[in-house]
CSV table of C-alpha atoms in Angstrom, one decimal:
chain,number,residue,atom,x,y,z
A,186,MET,CA,0.0,8.1,23.0
A,187,ALA,CA,1.2,4.4,23.9
A,188,PRO,CA,3.2,2.5,21.4
A,189,GLY,CA,0.7,-0.1,20.9
A,190,SER,CA,-1.9,2.5,19.8
A,191,VAL,CA,0.4,3.7,17.3
A,192,ILE,CA,1.0,0.1,16.1
A,193,VAL,CA,-2.8,-0.7,16.3
A,194,GLY,CA,-3.3,2.6,14.4
A,195,LEU,CA,-0.9,1.9,11.6
A,196,LEU,CA,-2.4,-1.5,11.1
A,197,TYR,CA,-5.8,-0.3,10.8
A,198,TYR,CA,-4.7,2.5,8.4
A,199,MET,CA,-2.9,0.1,6.1
A,200,GLY,CA,-5.5,-2.7,6.2
A,201,ARG,CA,-8.2,0.0,5.3
A,202,THR,CA,-6.3,1.4,2.4
A,203,TYR,CA,-5.5,-1.9,1.0
A,204,THR,CA,-9.2,-3.1,1.4
A,205,THR,CA,-10.4,0.1,-0.2
A,206,SER,CA,-8.2,-0.2,-3.1
A,207,TYR,CA,-9.2,-3.9,-3.5
A,208,TYR,CA,-13.1,-3.2,-3.7
A,209,VAL,CA,-12.7,0.1,-5.5
A,210,HIS,CA,-11.1,-1.8,-8.4
A,211,PHE,CA,-14.3,-3.6,-8.6
A,212,GLY,CA,-16.5,-0.4,-8.4
A,213,VAL,CA,-17.6,-1.3,-4.6
A,214,PRO,CA,-17.5,1.4,-2.0
A,215,THR,CA,-16.2,0.2,1.3
A,216,SER,CA,-18.7,2.4,3.0
A,217,ASP,CA,-21.6,0.4,1.8
A,218,LEU,CA,-20.0,-2.9,3.0
A,219,GLU,CA,-19.7,-1.5,6.9
A,220,LEU,CA,-16.7,-3.4,7.5
A,221,SER,CA,-15.5,-3.6,11.1
A,222,ARG,CA,-12.1,-2.5,12.5
A,223,GLU,CA,-11.1,-6.3,13.0
A,224,SER,CA,-11.7,-6.9,9.2
A,225,TYR,CA,-9.3,-4.1,8.5
A,226,LEU,CA,-6.6,-5.2,10.9
A,227,THR,CA,-7.1,-8.9,9.7
A,228,VAL,CA,-5.8,-7.8,6.0
A,229,SER,CA,-3.1,-5.4,7.5
A,230,PRO,CA,-0.3,-8.0,7.5
A,231,THR,CA,-1.1,-8.8,3.8
A,232,ALA,CA,-0.4,-5.1,3.0
A,233,LEU,CA,2.7,-4.7,5.4
A,234,PHE,CA,4.6,-7.8,5.4
A,235,LEU,CA,6.8,-7.5,2.3
A,236,PRO,CA,7.4,-3.9,2.5
A,237,LEU,CA,8.4,-4.2,6.3
A,238,TRP,CA,10.5,-7.4,5.3
A,239,VAL,CA,12.2,-5.4,2.7
A,240,LEU,CA,12.5,-2.3,4.8
A,241,LEU,CA,14.2,-3.9,7.5
A,242,TRP,CA,16.8,-5.3,5.2
A,243,VAL,CA,17.4,-2.1,3.9
A,244,VAL,CA,18.0,-0.6,7.2
A,245,LEU,CA,20.5,-3.4,8.0
A,246,VAL,CA,22.3,-2.6,5.0
A,247,VAL,CA,22.4,1.1,5.5
A,248,LEU,CA,23.5,0.6,9.1
A,249,ALA,CA,26.3,-1.8,7.9
A,250,VAL,CA,27.5,0.6,5.4
A,251,PHE,CA,27.3,3.6,7.7
A,252,SER,CA,29.3,1.6,10.1
A,253,LEU,CA,31.9,0.7,7.6
A,254,VAL,CA,32.2,4.5,6.7
A,255,LEU,CA,32.7,5.3,10.4
A,256,HIS,CA,35.4,2.8,10.6
A,257,TRP,CA,37.2,4.2,7.3
A,258,LEU,CA,37.0,7.7,8.6
A,259,ALA,CA,38.5,6.6,11.8
A,260,ARG,CA,41.6,5.7,10.2
A,261,PRO,CA,44.8,7.5,11.1
A,262,ARG,CA,45.6,10.0,8.6
A,263,GLU,CA,47.2,13.3,8.3
A,264,GLU,CA,44.1,15.2,7.5
A,265,PRO,CA,40.9,13.8,9.1
A,266,LEU,CA,37.9,13.6,6.7
A,267,TRP,CA,35.2,13.9,9.3
A,268,GLN,CA,34.0,17.6,8.2
A,269,ARG,CA,34.6,16.6,4.4
A,270,ALA,CA,32.3,13.5,4.7
A,271,ALA,CA,29.7,15.4,6.6
A,272,LEU,CA,29.4,18.2,4.1
A,273,ALA,CA,29.2,15.6,1.4
A,274,CYS,CA,26.3,13.7,3.2
A,275,ALA,CA,24.6,16.8,3.9
A,276,LEU,CA,24.7,18.0,0.4
A,277,ALA,CA,23.5,14.7,-0.7
A,278,GLY,CA,20.7,14.2,1.8
A,279,GLY,CA,19.7,17.9,1.0
A,280,LEU,CA,19.2,17.1,-2.7
A,281,LEU,CA,17.3,13.9,-1.8
A,282,LEU,CA,15.1,15.8,0.5
A,283,LEU,CA,14.2,18.4,-1.9
A,284,LEU,CA,12.9,15.5,-4.3
A,285,GLY,CA,10.1,15.3,-1.7
A,286,PHE,CA,8.5,18.4,-3.2
A,287,PRO,CA,7.5,16.5,-6.4
A,288,VAL,CA,7.3,13.3,-4.8
A,289,PHE,CA,4.4,14.0,-2.4
A,290,THR,CA,2.8,17.0,-4.4
A,291,GLU,CA,2.9,15.1,-7.8
A,292,PRO,CA,2.9,17.7,-10.1
A,293,GLY,CA,2.1,17.0,-13.9
A,294,TRP,CA,5.7,17.2,-15.2
A,295,TRP,CA,6.8,14.8,-12.4
A,296,THR,CA,3.8,12.2,-13.1
A,297,GLY,CA,4.0,12.1,-16.9
A,298,GLY,CA,7.8,12.7,-17.3
A,299,VAL,CA,9.9,11.1,-14.5
A,300,LEU,CA,7.7,8.7,-13.0
A,301,SER,CA,7.1,7.0,-16.6
A,302,LEU,CA,10.8,5.9,-16.6
A,303,LEU,CA,10.1,3.6,-13.5
A,304,GLU,CA,8.3,0.2,-14.2
A,305,ALA,CA,4.5,0.4,-13.4
A,306,GLY,CA,3.2,-1.0,-10.3
A,307,TRP,CA,4.9,-0.7,-6.7
A,308,PRO,CA,8.4,0.5,-8.1
A,309,ARG,CA,6.9,3.6,-9.4
A,310,VAL,CA,5.0,4.3,-6.2
A,311,VAL,CA,7.4,3.0,-3.5
A,312,ILE,CA,10.9,4.1,-4.6
A,313,PRO,CA,10.6,7.8,-5.1
A,314,PRO,CA,9.4,8.2,-1.1
A,315,LEU,CA,12.1,5.8,-0.3
A,316,VAL,CA,14.8,7.8,-2.0
A,317,VAL,CA,13.4,10.8,0.2
A,318,ALA,CA,13.7,8.7,3.4
A,319,LEU,CA,17.5,8.1,2.2
A,320,GLY,CA,18.1,11.5,2.0
A,321,ALA,CA,16.7,12.3,5.6
A,322,ALA,CA,19.2,9.2,6.8
A,323,LEU,CA,21.9,10.8,5.0
A,324,ALA,CA,21.4,14.2,6.6
A,325,LEU,CA,21.2,12.5,10.1
A,326,PHE,CA,24.5,10.9,9.3
A,327,ALA,CA,25.8,14.3,8.3
A,328,LEU,CA,25.0,15.6,11.7
A,329,ARG,CA,26.6,12.6,13.5
A,330,LEU,CA,29.8,13.3,11.4
A,331,HIS,CA,30.0,16.8,12.2
A,332,ARG,CA,29.8,16.1,15.9
A,333,ILE,CA,32.2,13.3,15.8
A,334,GLY,CA,34.7,15.7,13.9
A,335,ARG,CA,34.4,18.4,16.4
A,336,ARG,CA,34.9,15.9,19.2
A,337,GLU,CA,37.9,14.4,17.5
A,338,ARG,CA,39.6,17.8,17.0
A,339,GLY,CA,38.8,18.6,20.7
A,340,ALA,CA,36.5,21.5,19.6
A,341,PRO,CA,33.6,22.5,21.8
A,342,PRO,CA,30.1,21.6,20.3
A,343,VAL,CA,28.6,24.5,18.6
A,344,GLY,CA,24.8,24.9,18.2
A,345,LEU,CA,23.9,21.7,20.0
A,346,ARG,CA,20.3,22.6,20.8
A,347,VAL,CA,19.9,23.6,17.2
A,348,GLN,CA,21.6,20.2,15.9
A,349,ARG,CA,19.0,18.1,18.2
A,350,LEU,CA,15.9,20.3,16.7
A,351,GLY,CA,17.5,19.6,13.3
A,352,GLY,CA,17.8,15.9,14.0
A,353,ALA,CA,14.3,15.8,15.4
A,354,ALA,CA,13.1,17.5,12.2
A,355,LEU,CA,15.0,15.0,10.1
A,356,ILE,CA,13.7,11.8,12.1
A,357,GLY,CA,10.1,13.3,11.2
A,358,LEU,CA,10.7,13.6,7.5
A,359,LEU,CA,12.1,10.2,7.6
A,360,THR,CA,9.2,8.7,9.3
A,361,MET,CA,6.7,10.6,7.2
A,362,SER,CA,8.6,9.5,4.0
A,363,LEU,CA,8.6,5.6,5.2
A,364,PHE,CA,4.8,6.1,6.2
A,365,PHE,CA,3.9,7.5,2.7
A,366,SER,CA,5.8,4.4,1.1
A,367,LEU,CA,3.8,2.0,3.0
A,368,ALA,CA,0.5,3.9,2.3
A,369,ARG,CA,1.2,3.8,-1.4
A,370,TYR,CA,2.4,0.0,-1.3
A,371,ALA,CA,-0.7,-1.0,0.6
A,372,ASP,CA,-2.9,0.7,-2.2
A,373,GLU,CA,-1.1,-0.7,-4.9
A,374,ALA,CA,-1.0,-4.1,-3.3
A,375,GLY,CA,-4.8,-3.9,-3.1
A,376,ASP,CA,-5.4,-3.1,-6.8
A,377,ASP,CA,-2.8,-5.9,-7.6
A,378,GLN,CA,-4.5,-8.5,-5.5
A,379,ALA,CA,-7.9,-7.6,-7.2
A,380,VAL,CA,-6.3,-8.1,-10.8
A,381,ARG,CA,-4.9,-11.4,-9.7
A,382,ASP,CA,-8.2,-12.6,-8.1
A,383,SER,CA,-10.0,-11.5,-11.3
A,384,ASP,CA,-7.5,-13.4,-13.5
A,385,ALA,CA,-7.6,-16.5,-11.7
A,386,GLY,CA,-11.6,-16.7,-11.6
A,387,PHE,CA,-11.9,-15.7,-8.0
A,388,ALA,CA,-10.7,-19.1,-6.8
A,389,GLY,CA,-11.5,-19.6,-3.2
A,390,ARG,CA,-14.3,-17.5,-3.3
A,391,VAL,CA,-18.1,-18.5,-2.8
A,392,SER,CA,-20.0,-19.4,-5.9
A,393,VAL,CA,-23.7,-18.7,-5.8
A,394,LEU,CA,-26.9,-19.9,-7.6
A,395,ILE,CA,-29.6,-17.2,-7.9
A,396,TYR,CA,-33.2,-17.5,-8.2
A,397,SER,CA,-35.3,-14.5,-8.9
A,398,ARG,CA,-39.2,-13.8,-9.3
A,399,SER,CA,-38.4,-11.8,-12.4
A,400,PRO,CA,-35.8,-11.6,-15.0
A,401,ILE,CA,-32.5,-9.9,-14.1
A,402,THR,CA,-31.0,-7.3,-16.5
A,403,HIS,CA,-27.0,-7.7,-16.5
A,404,ASP,CA,-24.0,-7.5,-18.6
A,405,ALA,CA,-22.0,-9.9,-16.9
A,406,ARG,CA,-20.1,-12.3,-19.1
A,407,GLY,CA,-20.5,-16.2,-19.0
A,408,ILE,CA,-23.5,-16.4,-16.9
A,409,LEU,CA,-26.0,-19.1,-17.5
A,410,SER,CA,-29.9,-18.5,-17.1
A,411,ALA,CA,-32.9,-20.6,-17.2
A,412,ASP,CA,-36.4,-20.2,-17.0
A,413,LEU,CA,-37.7,-22.9,-14.7
A,414,GLY,CA,-41.5,-22.1,-15.4
A,415,ASP,CA,-43.9,-23.4,-12.8
A,416,ALA,CA,-41.7,-26.0,-11.5
A,417,GLY,CA,-39.5,-23.1,-10.0
A,418,GLY,CA,-42.4,-21.8,-8.2
A,419,PRO,CA,-42.2,-17.7,-7.5
A,420,TYR,CA,-38.4,-18.1,-8.1
A,421,ARG,CA,-38.6,-19.3,-11.8
A,422,TYR,CA,-35.5,-17.4,-13.1
A,423,GLN,CA,-32.3,-19.1,-12.3
A,424,TYR,CA,-28.8,-17.7,-12.8
A,425,ARG,CA,-25.4,-19.6,-12.7
A,426,GLY,CA,-21.9,-18.4,-12.8
A,427,PHE,CA,-21.9,-15.6,-10.4
A,428,ILE,CA,-19.2,-15.3,-7.7
A,429,LEU,CA,-20.1,-13.6,-4.5
A,430,LEU,CA,-17.6,-10.6,-4.0
A,431,ALA,CA,-19.1,-8.9,-1.1
A,432,LYS,CA,-22.1,-8.7,0.9
A,433,SER,CA,-23.7,-5.6,2.8
A,434,SER,CA,-26.7,-5.4,5.1
A,435,ALA,CA,-28.6,-4.5,2.1
A,436,ARG,CA,-26.9,-5.4,-1.3
A,437,TYR,CA,-25.1,-8.5,-2.8
A,438,TYR,CA,-22.3,-7.4,-5.1
A,439,LEU,CA,-21.5,-10.3,-7.5
A,440,VAL,CA,-19.0,-10.9,-10.4
A,441,SER,CA,-18.8,-13.4,-13.0
A,442,TYR,CA,-16.2,-16.3,-12.9
A,443,ASP,CA,-15.6,-15.4,-16.3
A,444,ARG,CA,-14.9,-11.7,-15.8
A,445,ARG,CA,-12.5,-10.1,-18.2
A,446,ARG,CA,-10.8,-6.7,-17.5
A,447,PRO,CA,-11.5,-4.1,-17.8
A,448,LYS,CA,-14.8,-4.0,-19.3
A,449,ASP,CA,-16.8,-6.5,-17.3
A,450,VAL,CA,-19.0,-5.0,-14.5
A,451,THR,CA,-20.0,-5.9,-11.0
A,452,VAL,CA,-23.8,-6.6,-10.6
A,453,VAL,CA,-25.4,-5.3,-7.8
A,454,LEU,CA,-28.6,-6.9,-6.2
A,455,ARG,CA,-30.7,-6.1,-3.4
A,456,ASP,CA,-31.1,-8.2,-0.5
A,457,ASP,CA,-35.0,-8.7,-0.7
A,458,GLU,CA,-37.7,-11.1,-1.1
A,459,ASP,CA,-37.5,-10.6,-5.0
A,460,ILE,CA,-34.4,-13.0,-5.1
A,461,ARG,CA,-33.1,-16.1,-3.3
A,462,ILE,CA,-29.4,-17.2,-3.1
A,463,GLU,CA,-27.9,-20.3,-2.8
A,464,THR,CA,-24.2,-21.1,-2.2
A,465,LEU,CA,-22.4,-23.9,-4.3
A,466,GLY,CA,-19.7,-26.1,-2.7
């Protein structure tokens, strides 16, 4: 598979995860919206920019720390510490990798007893898999220290093929942990953006004026209604205060500008001849 296809696939998956989480917050299934692949790719930078920016800085810091450790271990001393350092990194990395079982399976005791200690939001969903990724990085560093230690002593390499297979497995675990972190962040970011939009009164979204042939029953807050009588023609019932959240081929998904979480609702109207919608500037 070409690297470009992998990148596009990653962007599509993260954009879809972000978009799904955003609309699910309002009770709107994305399957009804018939969004295109380009729509998901367009929002993917919103879901990926911050975690990738932080991840790159973390990688730089980790590489700097590993380089300093290598430089310190290379200093002349009576008893080289390569093998001891390799063992310490292997043990620490193994313990952190074992943490991956509750992180990825999320049993009840983990979710209710451990994750509750972390701040709600992205720290709770991102930090645990990043700790597992750190464990894989430490285990990879332990393999490198082991090889350097044997080379410094002039000893022949032992189990080189097994070490390479182990390194490949650790790289796979590292990649999986990072992917899991990004996916969880995208899901959390979509829900957070929905909360911010709701609290801000959906600033920047299109306000609509609805005319209907018959009264519209709804439980949205802050909506003004008026009966225009014969002057309104067939569409005599007018409704102000709705924001167009999304539009599918057959439905309008509307929310109130005065939406109050979590009890307010999303109003779904069929796109047919019974209603007429005008957009407001």
